Structure formats: C-alpha cells, structure tokens
Amino acid sequence: TLTDLIQGLRANKRNEAEYIQRSLSEIQREVQLSDMHQKSVAVDKINYLHMLGYDMNWANFNVVEVMASPRFGEKRSGYLAAMQSFHQDTDVLMLTTNLIRKDLASANIMEVSVALDGLAQVATHELAQDLFDDVLAVMGHVRPYIRKKALVCACRLVGRYAEGLSAFVPLLKDRLDDPDPTVVAAAVSVVCELARTDPRSYLSLAPKLYRLLTTSANNWMLIKIVKLFAWLTPIEPRLAKKLHAPLSHLVSTTTAMSLLYECINTAVAGNIIDVQLPAVDSVGREMDFASLCARKLEQFYESRDHNLRYVGLVTLAQLQARRPELVAAHYNTVMRCLDDPDMSIRMRAIEAISGMATRKTLVPTVKRLMSQLVLSNTVALQPNSRAELNVESETLDLPLLDAAGASLVSAQGTIVSPKIDVSDVADNPEYRLAAIDAIINMCSRQSYANTSDFEWYVATLADLVYIAGVDVGLRLSDRLLDVT
C-alpha cells in the first residue's frame, strides 16, 4: 500500500535510491494486474513518487484505466494522478473525452465533482471544445456544490477555448441570481477573474452587480464587486454617479480595511470622487466624498501594519494627482513615512511627497531627503569643491539638516555624521536614485514654479554631486545647464 511505501522510504534513508528502484519494479508489475484495486494502489504509489521527482509518464495509460473504474475511491486516485502528471502534450488525453463526459452526467455528485476538478486541471483546447457544453449543462445542477465547481471549471475552459465565452456569459449572468449565496460568490469571483483582461464584455452585468453591492453583507464578495466596478466605470462613466451613494456609505461605515481600501481605490480610479454629491461620514456629517476618502486614508498610512501603510501611500499618491489640495493636509504624516525602515514604504512616500511639494514645503522636503542621502564616513564635500564649481561660496549655502534640524555641514564644508543612525534603506542605490529624482522633479516641475531661490537650487545640485552615491552625473549636469 501507499502507507507501506512511505514507511519503507523512512526506514531506508541510507539506500533510498535502491529502495525506490525496487518499489518502481513492483509498481510496474502491479499496474499490469487485472485487479482494479491493486492497480489503483499502484497508481497512488507512483503518484507519490512523482511528487518526489520521479517520472511516471510510462504509467499514463494505466492512470486512464483507473479513472474509468466504477468505484469512486479508485476513480478519485486516477483523477488525482492525472491532475498531478498530465500536461498539454500528454497523448492519452484524447482517450479521456468520453470518460469525463460520462462522469459529468453521473447521478453520483462525487463523480461529477471529481470530473470537474480533473477537467479544469488537464483540459487541452480539444478537450475544452468537446466538453464545454457538458460543463455548461452541469451549471444548472440541483446541488449548489456542483454549480460552484461547474462555474470555476467553465472559467478554466474558457482560457483554453475562447470561443465558448459567448455561450458562458449568459449562464454566468443567471448564476448571479442563484438562490444559494455561495454560488453567487463563486459567480462574482469568476466574473472578476475574466474581467481582468476584457472588462467591456461584462458591462452588461453591471445592474446585477450593483444590486449585489447594495444588498450583500459578504465583505469578500463586496471587495470583488467593488474591484469590478473600478474596471467598468472608465468604460461607462455614467456608473460613477450611480455608485457614489453605495461606495460613500461603505467608506463611512465599514470596519474591514480591505473593503475600505478597494472602495477608496475605486472611487479615485473611477473618478467617483468628482461627482458633485455630498457624502455622509460615520457621525452623520455631510462632506465632499474626496475629503471623506482622504480622511479615511489616514487609518492606512498611520497604521503599524506595513501592508496597510503601503497601500495607503499608493492610493494617496493617486488621490493627490486629482485633488492635491486635500492631500496637502497630510504632508507631515507622509514626511514621517520617509523614515520608515521598510524600503517599499519609503519609495511610495517619496512618490507621494514629490507630488505634494509647494513653494512653502519645497525646501524642508529637499533638506529631509538630502539628509538621508548622507552616508557616514563614506561621502564628504572636498574643501576645494566650491572653487571647482566656479560659483561663489555665499551662493552655495548647504541645506543639509538631520531629523532634529541640526546642520550636517561643518565649518570647513565637510559633511559630518548625522545624530541619528543612517538606515540601510538610504544606502540602497534604487532608493537613492528615487530620492534624487524626486528632488530634481520637485524643484523643476512646471518650469520651476516651486523654486523661488535659484542660488539655493544650484547649491542643492552641487551638494548632490558629492552625496549622491550613485551615478546621476548626467541628470545633475542637465539641470545645472538648464538654469545657468
């Protein structure tokens, strides 16, 4: 039995290869027996060895034989082995068409179930084409358990046989009205998966999805529905006004952070925040929907959870591109994120803070980023650097401060070690490039609209030459030539 094989492997660790060769010889004899039970046990054993890396292609025909067994336990062993070892080029797959069709029409729901599972895994274009109608027929099965599996199987078959999509979508639409909520959830998941590549084909499902959005209490299904509307709204802008009320209600009331994120992301991506209708917050006050989203985002980037801080900053950057006046109020919070030990959060914070720069905040933002670029004991301004740049010393007042506001430049013009430890993140070349690009972009954006002191700007570029730590010479020289 399979148990004996596993116990034998554990007992023969010193001569495992020899033991496996003996076992393979025994399995080859067993699969030739007429006793289907012995044959299914042999298939279980070769399937186990296959998971350890041993080839079992020589037993493909025997696997098909076991799949055809009238006993469910043996049939299940055959389907499992097929799912584990068969692939698109397996030649015996052509022999399974009628076998799977028979199992799909079985009165035993377990046989129907295992056939759906197996077909979803091993289907080729030919198998999908031949059996697609059979799977669609099973979608109307009396058992919700089978209807769910049929939906998922049909989704996999559409990936192999795209021509079947036109017949599948109407039935998929019907399943959104299924009396069983688990089937509805499965249908929404399938729509979400298919709409990733072609959302326009599923625009006709919007009324049913809207009804589910306003009536369902299943957070996981609501997340998928909201995500779907993020793809559908750019295609049909009229959806924005329709979605304003349910999304603003969810943003105000939900305690599920994952659902809250999807709602805010959809509101921003679908331009729903631009709808001129009031939203109501959790205490009943009317306010602009965009303001409500900006306020709720604070829960993300002020969280201790790194994942929440990350997605919060990503969404804040998207909101900033549309409503910069709302994001400006979060300047101090985003600045604190620049000191986060997680590099991915720092990168998103740089992206957000770069778009938030104004004439008032430009200088302190640049100083904070340049302070991070200082590498202790590795980078220093040379005493003759000002002479080489051929710029008068009083125009190069170095703007480097540590987190406490103390100067990082000595009287001799040499960068001194900051009073706080320099994070390893700041030593990362990718982060340093991002910080330098952000400094350049903030200063030069809109024809230097934020830069009022060009002597300070030239001094900043000169400082970057010495503290960059990465190859940005071409970037900096282009900026210097642009303003001199």
Coordinates of C-alpha atoms in Angstrom, one line a residue:
T1 CA 0.0 0.0 0.0
L2 CA 1.0 3.7 -0.1
T3 CA 1.5 3.6 3.6
D4 CA 3.9 0.8 3.3
L5 CA 5.9 2.7 0.6
I6 CA 6.2 5.8 2.8
Q7 CA 7.2 3.8 5.8
G8 CA 9.8 2.0 3.7
L9 CA 11.2 5.2 2.4
R10 CA 11.7 6.4 6.0
A11 CA 13.3 3.2 7.0
N12 CA 15.7 3.1 4.1
K13 CA 17.2 6.6 4.2
R14 CA 20.8 5.3 3.6
N15 CA 19.9 3.3 0.5
E16 CA 16.8 5.3 -0.6
A17 CA 17.6 5.1 -4.4
E18 CA 17.9 1.4 -4.3
Y19 CA 14.7 1.0 -2.4
I20 CA 12.8 3.3 -4.8
Q21 CA 14.1 1.2 -7.8
R22 CA 12.8 -1.9 -6.2
S23 CA 9.5 -0.2 -5.5
L24 CA 9.2 1.0 -9.1
S25 CA 9.7 -2.5 -10.4
E26 CA 7.0 -3.7 -8.1
I27 CA 4.7 -0.9 -9.2
Q28 CA 5.3 -1.8 -12.9
R29 CA 4.1 -5.3 -12.2
E30 CA 1.1 -4.2 -10.2
V31 CA -0.3 -1.8 -12.8
Q32 CA -0.5 -4.7 -15.3
L33 CA -2.7 -6.7 -13.0
S34 CA -6.4 -7.1 -13.8
D35 CA -7.4 -6.4 -10.2
M36 CA -8.5 -2.7 -10.4
H37 CA -8.0 -2.2 -6.6
Q38 CA -4.3 -3.3 -6.9
K39 CA -3.9 -1.1 -10.0
S40 CA -5.3 1.9 -8.2
V41 CA -3.0 1.3 -5.2
A42 CA -0.1 1.1 -7.6
V43 CA -1.2 4.4 -9.2
D44 CA -1.3 6.0 -5.7
K45 CA 2.3 4.9 -5.1
I46 CA 3.7 6.1 -8.5
N47 CA 1.8 9.4 -8.0
Y48 CA 3.6 9.8 -4.6
L49 CA 7.0 9.1 -6.2
H50 CA 6.1 11.5 -9.0
M51 CA 5.8 14.2 -6.3
L52 CA 9.3 13.3 -5.2
G53 CA 10.6 14.0 -8.7
Y54 CA 10.3 10.6 -10.4
D55 CA 8.9 10.2 -13.9
M56 CA 5.6 8.5 -14.3
N57 CA 4.7 9.1 -17.9
W58 CA 5.2 5.4 -18.6
A59 CA 2.0 4.8 -16.5
N60 CA -0.3 7.3 -18.2
F61 CA -2.5 4.7 -19.9
N62 CA -2.8 2.9 -16.5
V63 CA -3.9 6.2 -14.9
V64 CA -6.7 6.4 -17.5
E65 CA -7.7 2.9 -16.7
V66 CA -8.1 3.7 -13.0
M67 CA -10.0 6.9 -13.9
A68 CA -12.6 4.6 -15.6
S69 CA -13.1 2.5 -12.5
P70 CA -16.7 2.2 -11.4
R71 CA -15.7 2.5 -7.7
F72 CA -15.4 6.1 -6.6
G73 CA -12.3 5.6 -4.4
E74 CA -10.4 4.1 -7.3
K75 CA -11.7 6.7 -9.7
R76 CA -10.5 9.5 -7.4
S77 CA -7.0 8.0 -7.3
G78 CA -6.9 8.1 -11.1
Y79 CA -8.1 11.6 -11.4
L80 CA -5.6 12.8 -8.8
A81 CA -2.8 11.2 -10.7
A82 CA -3.9 12.7 -13.9
M83 CA -4.1 16.2 -12.3
Q84 CA -0.6 15.7 -10.9
S85 CA 1.1 14.4 -14.0
F86 CA -0.8 15.1 -17.2
H87 CA 0.0 18.1 -19.3
Q88 CA -1.0 19.7 -22.6
D89 CA 1.2 17.2 -24.6
T90 CA 0.1 14.1 -22.8
D91 CA -1.0 11.8 -25.7
V92 CA -3.5 9.7 -23.7
L93 CA -5.7 12.8 -23.0
M94 CA -7.6 12.1 -26.2
L95 CA -8.8 8.8 -24.6
T96 CA -10.5 10.7 -21.7
T97 CA -13.2 12.6 -23.6
N98 CA -16.0 10.1 -23.3
L99 CA -14.8 9.0 -19.8
I100 CA -15.1 12.6 -18.4
R101 CA -18.4 13.2 -20.3
K102 CA -19.8 10.1 -18.6
D103 CA -18.7 11.2 -15.2
L104 CA -20.2 14.7 -15.7
A105 CA -23.5 13.1 -16.4
S106 CA -23.3 10.7 -13.4
A107 CA -26.0 10.6 -10.8
N108 CA -23.3 10.4 -8.1
I109 CA -22.4 14.0 -7.3
M110 CA -18.9 12.9 -6.1
E111 CA -18.1 11.6 -9.5
V112 CA -19.4 14.8 -11.1
S113 CA -17.3 16.8 -8.7
V114 CA -14.0 14.9 -9.3
A115 CA -14.6 15.1 -13.1
L116 CA -15.0 18.9 -12.9
D117 CA -11.8 19.1 -10.8
G118 CA -9.9 16.9 -13.1
L119 CA -11.1 18.6 -16.4
A120 CA -10.3 22.0 -15.0
Q121 CA -6.7 20.9 -14.5
V122 CA -5.9 18.8 -17.6
A123 CA -8.1 20.4 -20.3
T124 CA -6.5 21.0 -23.7
H125 CA -8.1 23.1 -26.4
E126 CA -9.6 19.9 -27.9
L127 CA -10.9 18.7 -24.5
A128 CA -12.4 22.1 -23.7
Q129 CA -14.1 22.3 -27.1
D130 CA -15.6 18.8 -26.8
L131 CA -16.8 19.0 -23.2
F132 CA -17.7 22.7 -22.9
D133 CA -21.4 22.1 -23.5
D134 CA -21.4 19.3 -20.9
V135 CA -19.9 21.6 -18.3
L136 CA -22.5 24.3 -19.1
A137 CA -25.2 21.8 -18.6
V138 CA -23.9 20.9 -15.1
M139 CA -24.1 24.6 -14.2
G140 CA -27.9 24.0 -13.7
H141 CA -27.3 21.1 -11.3
V142 CA -29.7 20.8 -8.3
R143 CA -26.7 20.8 -5.9
P144 CA -25.1 24.2 -5.1
Y145 CA -21.8 22.3 -4.5
I146 CA -21.8 21.2 -8.1
R147 CA -22.9 24.5 -9.6
K148 CA -20.0 26.2 -7.9
K149 CA -17.5 23.8 -9.3
A150 CA -19.0 24.0 -12.7
L151 CA -18.6 27.8 -12.7
V152 CA -14.9 27.5 -11.9
C153 CA -14.3 24.7 -14.4
A154 CA -16.0 26.7 -17.2
C155 CA -13.8 29.7 -16.3
R156 CA -10.7 27.5 -16.8
L157 CA -12.1 26.0 -20.0
V158 CA -12.7 29.5 -21.5
G159 CA -9.0 30.1 -21.1
R160 CA -8.4 27.1 -23.4
Y161 CA -11.4 27.6 -25.7
A162 CA -12.2 31.3 -26.0
E163 CA -15.0 30.6 -28.5
G164 CA -17.1 29.3 -25.6
L165 CA -17.2 32.7 -23.8
S166 CA -20.3 33.9 -25.7
A167 CA -22.3 30.9 -24.5
F168 CA -20.9 31.1 -21.0
V169 CA -21.6 34.7 -20.1
P170 CA -25.5 34.4 -20.2
L171 CA -25.4 31.4 -17.9
L172 CA -22.9 33.2 -15.7
K173 CA -25.3 36.1 -15.5
D174 CA -28.0 33.8 -14.4
R175 CA -25.8 32.4 -11.6
L176 CA -25.6 35.9 -10.1
D177 CA -29.3 35.4 -9.2
D178 CA -28.7 32.0 -7.8
P179 CA -30.7 31.3 -4.5
D180 CA -27.5 29.9 -2.9
P181 CA -25.2 32.7 -1.7
T182 CA -22.1 30.6 -2.1
V183 CA -22.9 30.1 -5.8
V184 CA -23.4 33.8 -6.2
A185 CA -20.0 34.4 -4.5
A186 CA -18.4 31.9 -6.9
A187 CA -20.0 33.6 -9.9
V188 CA -18.7 37.0 -8.8
S189 CA -15.2 35.5 -8.4
V190 CA -15.4 34.1 -11.9
V191 CA -16.6 37.4 -13.4
C192 CA -13.7 39.2 -11.5
E193 CA -11.2 36.8 -13.0
L194 CA -12.5 37.0 -16.5
A195 CA -12.9 40.8 -16.5
R196 CA -9.2 41.4 -15.8
T197 CA -8.4 41.2 -19.4
D198 CA -11.6 42.3 -21.1
P199 CA -13.9 44.3 -18.8
R200 CA -16.1 45.6 -21.6
S201 CA -17.5 42.1 -22.2
Y202 CA -19.0 42.1 -18.7
L203 CA -20.5 45.6 -18.8
S204 CA -24.0 44.1 -19.2
L205 CA -23.6 42.5 -15.8
A206 CA -23.4 45.9 -14.1
P207 CA -27.1 46.1 -12.9
K208 CA -26.9 42.7 -11.2
L209 CA -23.5 43.6 -9.7
Y210 CA -25.0 46.9 -8.4
R211 CA -27.9 45.0 -6.8
L212 CA -25.4 42.7 -5.0
L213 CA -23.3 45.7 -4.0
T214 CA -26.3 47.3 -2.2
T215 CA -27.8 44.1 -0.7
S216 CA -24.9 41.8 0.2
A217 CA -23.2 41.7 3.6
N218 CA -20.4 39.4 2.4
N219 CA -17.2 41.5 2.7
W220 CA -15.1 39.2 0.5
M221 CA -17.7 39.3 -2.3
L222 CA -18.1 43.1 -1.9
I223 CA -14.4 43.5 -2.4
K224 CA -14.6 41.7 -5.7
I225 CA -17.7 43.6 -6.8
V226 CA -16.1 47.0 -6.0
K227 CA -12.9 45.9 -7.8
L228 CA -15.0 45.0 -10.9
F229 CA -16.6 48.5 -10.9
A230 CA -13.1 50.0 -10.8
W231 CA -12.7 48.4 -14.2
L232 CA -16.2 49.1 -15.6
T233 CA -16.5 52.8 -14.6
P234 CA -13.9 54.1 -17.0
I235 CA -15.7 52.3 -19.8
E236 CA -19.2 53.6 -18.7
P237 CA -18.7 57.0 -17.0
R238 CA -22.4 57.2 -16.1
L239 CA -21.8 54.5 -13.5
A240 CA -19.8 57.0 -11.4
K241 CA -23.0 58.9 -10.3
K242 CA -24.8 55.6 -9.6
L243 CA -22.0 54.2 -7.5
H244 CA -21.5 57.4 -5.4
A245 CA -24.1 56.6 -2.7
P246 CA -23.3 52.9 -2.1
L247 CA -19.5 53.5 -2.1
S248 CA -19.6 56.5 0.2
H249 CA -21.8 54.5 2.5
L250 CA -19.3 51.7 2.6
V251 CA -16.4 54.1 3.1
S252 CA -18.2 55.7 6.0
T253 CA -19.4 52.5 7.8
T254 CA -17.2 49.5 7.0
T255 CA -14.6 48.4 9.6
A256 CA -13.0 46.0 7.1
M257 CA -9.7 47.6 6.0
S258 CA -9.5 45.5 2.8
L259 CA -13.0 46.6 1.7
L260 CA -12.3 50.2 2.7
Y261 CA -9.2 50.2 0.5
E262 CA -11.0 48.8 -2.5
C263 CA -13.8 51.4 -2.1
I264 CA -11.4 54.3 -1.9
N265 CA -9.3 53.0 -4.8
T266 CA -12.4 52.5 -7.0
A267 CA -13.7 56.0 -6.1
V268 CA -10.4 57.5 -7.1
A269 CA -9.7 55.3 -10.2
G270 CA -13.3 55.7 -11.5
N271 CA -13.5 59.4 -10.8
I272 CA -16.4 58.9 -8.5
I273 CA -14.9 61.4 -6.1
D274 CA -15.6 64.1 -8.7
V275 CA -19.4 63.5 -8.6
Q276 CA -20.9 66.7 -7.2
L277 CA -23.0 65.0 -4.5
P278 CA -22.4 65.1 -0.7
A279 CA -21.3 62.1 1.3
V280 CA -22.2 61.4 4.9
D281 CA -19.5 60.3 7.3
S282 CA -19.9 57.9 10.2
V283 CA -21.3 60.6 12.6
G284 CA -23.9 61.9 10.1
R285 CA -22.0 65.0 8.8
E286 CA -22.2 65.9 5.1
M287 CA -18.9 66.4 3.4
D288 CA -17.2 66.0 0.0
F289 CA -16.6 62.4 -1.0
A290 CA -13.0 63.1 -1.8
S291 CA -12.5 64.7 1.6
L292 CA -14.0 61.6 3.2
C293 CA -11.6 59.3 1.3
A294 CA -8.6 61.4 2.3
R295 CA -9.6 61.3 5.9
K296 CA -10.1 57.5 5.9
L297 CA -6.7 57.0 4.2
E298 CA -5.2 58.2 7.5
Q299 CA -6.1 54.9 9.0
F300 CA -3.8 53.2 6.5
Y301 CA -0.6 55.2 6.5
E302 CA -0.7 55.8 10.3
S303 CA -1.2 52.0 10.9
R304 CA 1.5 49.8 12.3
D305 CA 0.8 47.3 9.6
H306 CA 3.4 47.7 6.8
N307 CA 1.0 46.4 4.2
L308 CA -1.7 49.0 5.2
R309 CA 0.8 51.8 5.2
Y310 CA 2.0 50.8 1.7
V311 CA -1.4 50.7 0.0
G312 CA -2.4 53.9 1.8
L313 CA 0.5 55.8 0.4
V314 CA -0.1 54.3 -3.1
T315 CA -3.7 55.5 -3.0
L316 CA -2.8 58.8 -1.5
A317 CA -0.5 59.4 -4.5
Q318 CA -3.4 58.6 -6.8
L319 CA -5.7 61.0 -4.9
Q320 CA -3.0 63.7 -5.0
A321 CA -3.0 63.7 -8.8
R322 CA -6.7 64.5 -8.8
R323 CA -7.2 66.6 -5.6
P324 CA -3.9 68.0 -4.5
E325 CA -5.5 70.4 -2.0
L326 CA -6.9 67.5 0.0
V327 CA -3.6 65.7 0.2
A328 CA -1.6 68.7 1.3
A329 CA -3.0 68.4 4.8
H330 CA -1.2 65.1 5.2
Y331 CA 2.2 66.5 4.5
N332 CA 3.7 65.9 8.0
T333 CA 2.4 62.3 8.1
V334 CA 3.9 61.4 4.8
M335 CA 7.2 63.0 5.8
R336 CA 7.3 60.7 8.8
C337 CA 7.0 57.7 6.4
L338 CA 10.3 58.8 4.8
D339 CA 12.0 57.4 7.9
D340 CA 10.2 54.0 7.8
P341 CA 12.6 51.1 7.9
D342 CA 10.6 49.4 5.1
M343 CA 12.1 50.4 1.7
S344 CA 8.9 49.9 -0.2
I345 CA 7.0 52.3 2.1
R346 CA 9.8 54.9 1.7
M347 CA 9.6 54.6 -2.0
R348 CA 5.8 55.2 -2.0
A349 CA 6.3 58.0 0.5
I350 CA 8.8 59.7 -1.9
E351 CA 6.3 59.3 -4.7
A352 CA 3.6 60.9 -2.6
I353 CA 5.7 63.7 -1.1
S354 CA 7.1 64.6 -4.6
G355 CA 3.6 65.5 -5.8
M356 CA 2.8 67.4 -2.6
A357 CA 5.7 69.9 -2.9
T358 CA 4.7 73.6 -2.9
R359 CA 6.8 76.8 -2.6
K360 CA 6.3 76.6 1.2
T361 CA 7.2 72.9 1.6
L362 CA 9.9 72.5 -1.1
V363 CA 12.9 73.5 1.0
P364 CA 12.2 71.3 4.1
T365 CA 11.3 68.4 1.9
V366 CA 14.5 68.6 0.0
K367 CA 16.5 69.0 3.2
R368 CA 15.0 65.9 4.7
L369 CA 15.7 63.8 1.5
M370 CA 19.3 65.1 1.3
S371 CA 19.9 64.3 5.0
Q372 CA 19.0 60.7 4.2
L373 CA 21.5 60.6 1.3
V374 CA 24.4 61.4 3.6
L375 CA 26.5 58.3 4.1
S376 CA 28.6 58.4 7.3
N377 CA 32.4 58.1 6.7
T378 CA 32.0 57.5 3.0
V379 CA 31.0 60.8 1.4
A380 CA 32.4 64.2 2.0
L381 CA 32.5 67.6 0.3
Q382 CA 36.0 68.4 -0.6
P383 CA 37.4 71.8 0.6
N384 CA 38.1 72.9 -3.0
S385 CA 34.7 71.8 -4.3
R386 CA 33.3 75.3 -4.5
A387 CA 36.3 76.5 -6.5
E388 CA 35.9 73.7 -9.0
L389 CA 32.3 74.6 -9.5
N390 CA 33.3 78.2 -10.2
V391 CA 30.5 79.5 -8.0
E392 CA 30.9 82.0 -5.2
S393 CA 30.8 80.4 -1.8
E394 CA 28.0 82.5 -0.4
T395 CA 25.6 81.2 -3.1
L396 CA 26.2 77.6 -2.0
D397 CA 24.8 77.6 1.5
L398 CA 24.4 73.9 2.0
P399 CA 20.9 72.9 3.0
L400 CA 21.6 69.7 4.9
L401 CA 19.9 69.1 8.2
D402 CA 19.4 66.0 10.3
A403 CA 16.0 65.0 11.7
A404 CA 16.4 67.3 14.7
G405 CA 17.2 70.3 12.5
A406 CA 21.0 70.4 13.2
S407 CA 23.4 71.1 10.4
L408 CA 25.1 68.2 8.8
V409 CA 27.9 70.5 7.3
S410 CA 30.9 71.5 9.3
A411 CA 32.5 75.0 9.1
Q412 CA 35.1 73.6 6.7
G413 CA 32.4 72.5 4.2
T414 CA 32.6 68.8 5.1
I415 CA 29.5 66.7 5.7
V416 CA 29.5 65.3 9.2
S417 CA 27.8 62.2 10.5
P418 CA 24.1 62.8 11.4
K419 CA 23.0 62.4 15.0
I420 CA 20.6 59.6 14.0
D421 CA 21.7 56.3 12.5
V422 CA 21.6 56.2 8.8
S423 CA 19.2 53.4 7.7
D424 CA 20.4 50.7 5.4
V425 CA 17.4 51.7 3.2
A426 CA 19.1 55.0 2.4
D427 CA 22.2 53.1 1.3
N428 CA 20.2 51.3 -1.3
P429 CA 21.0 52.5 -4.9
E430 CA 17.4 52.3 -6.0
Y431 CA 16.2 54.4 -3.1
R432 CA 19.0 57.0 -3.6
L433 CA 18.1 57.3 -7.3
A434 CA 14.4 57.7 -6.4
A435 CA 15.2 60.4 -3.8
I436 CA 17.5 62.4 -6.2
D437 CA 14.9 62.2 -9.0
A438 CA 12.2 63.4 -6.6
I439 CA 14.4 66.4 -5.5
I440 CA 15.0 67.3 -9.2
N441 CA 11.4 66.9 -10.1
M442 CA 10.1 68.9 -7.2
C443 CA 12.4 71.8 -8.0
S444 CA 12.0 71.8 -11.7
R445 CA 8.3 71.0 -12.0
Q446 CA 6.2 73.3 -14.2
S447 CA 9.2 75.4 -15.3
Y448 CA 10.5 75.8 -11.7
A449 CA 7.2 77.1 -10.4
N450 CA 8.0 76.0 -6.8
T451 CA 11.6 77.3 -6.8
S452 CA 11.9 80.9 -5.7
D453 CA 15.7 80.9 -4.8
F454 CA 17.8 79.7 -7.7
E455 CA 21.0 80.2 -5.8
W456 CA 19.7 77.7 -3.3
Y457 CA 18.7 75.4 -6.1
V458 CA 22.2 75.5 -7.7
A459 CA 23.7 74.9 -4.3
T460 CA 21.5 71.9 -3.8
L461 CA 22.5 70.4 -7.2
A462 CA 26.2 70.9 -6.3
D463 CA 25.7 69.1 -3.0
L464 CA 24.1 66.2 -4.7
V465 CA 27.2 65.7 -6.8
Y466 CA 29.1 64.8 -3.7
I467 CA 26.5 62.9 -1.7
A468 CA 24.6 61.1 -4.4
G469 CA 26.5 57.8 -4.0
V470 CA 25.1 56.7 -7.4
D471 CA 25.7 57.7 -11.0
V472 CA 23.5 60.7 -11.5
G473 CA 26.1 62.9 -13.2
L474 CA 24.1 63.3 -16.4
R475 CA 20.9 64.2 -14.6
L476 CA 22.6 66.8 -12.5
S477 CA 24.6 68.3 -15.4
D478 CA 21.4 68.7 -17.4
R479 CA 19.7 70.5 -14.6
L480 CA 22.7 72.8 -14.0
L481 CA 22.8 73.7 -17.7
D482 CA 19.1 74.4 -17.6
V483 CA 19.4 77.1 -15.0
T484 CA 22.8 78.6 -15.7

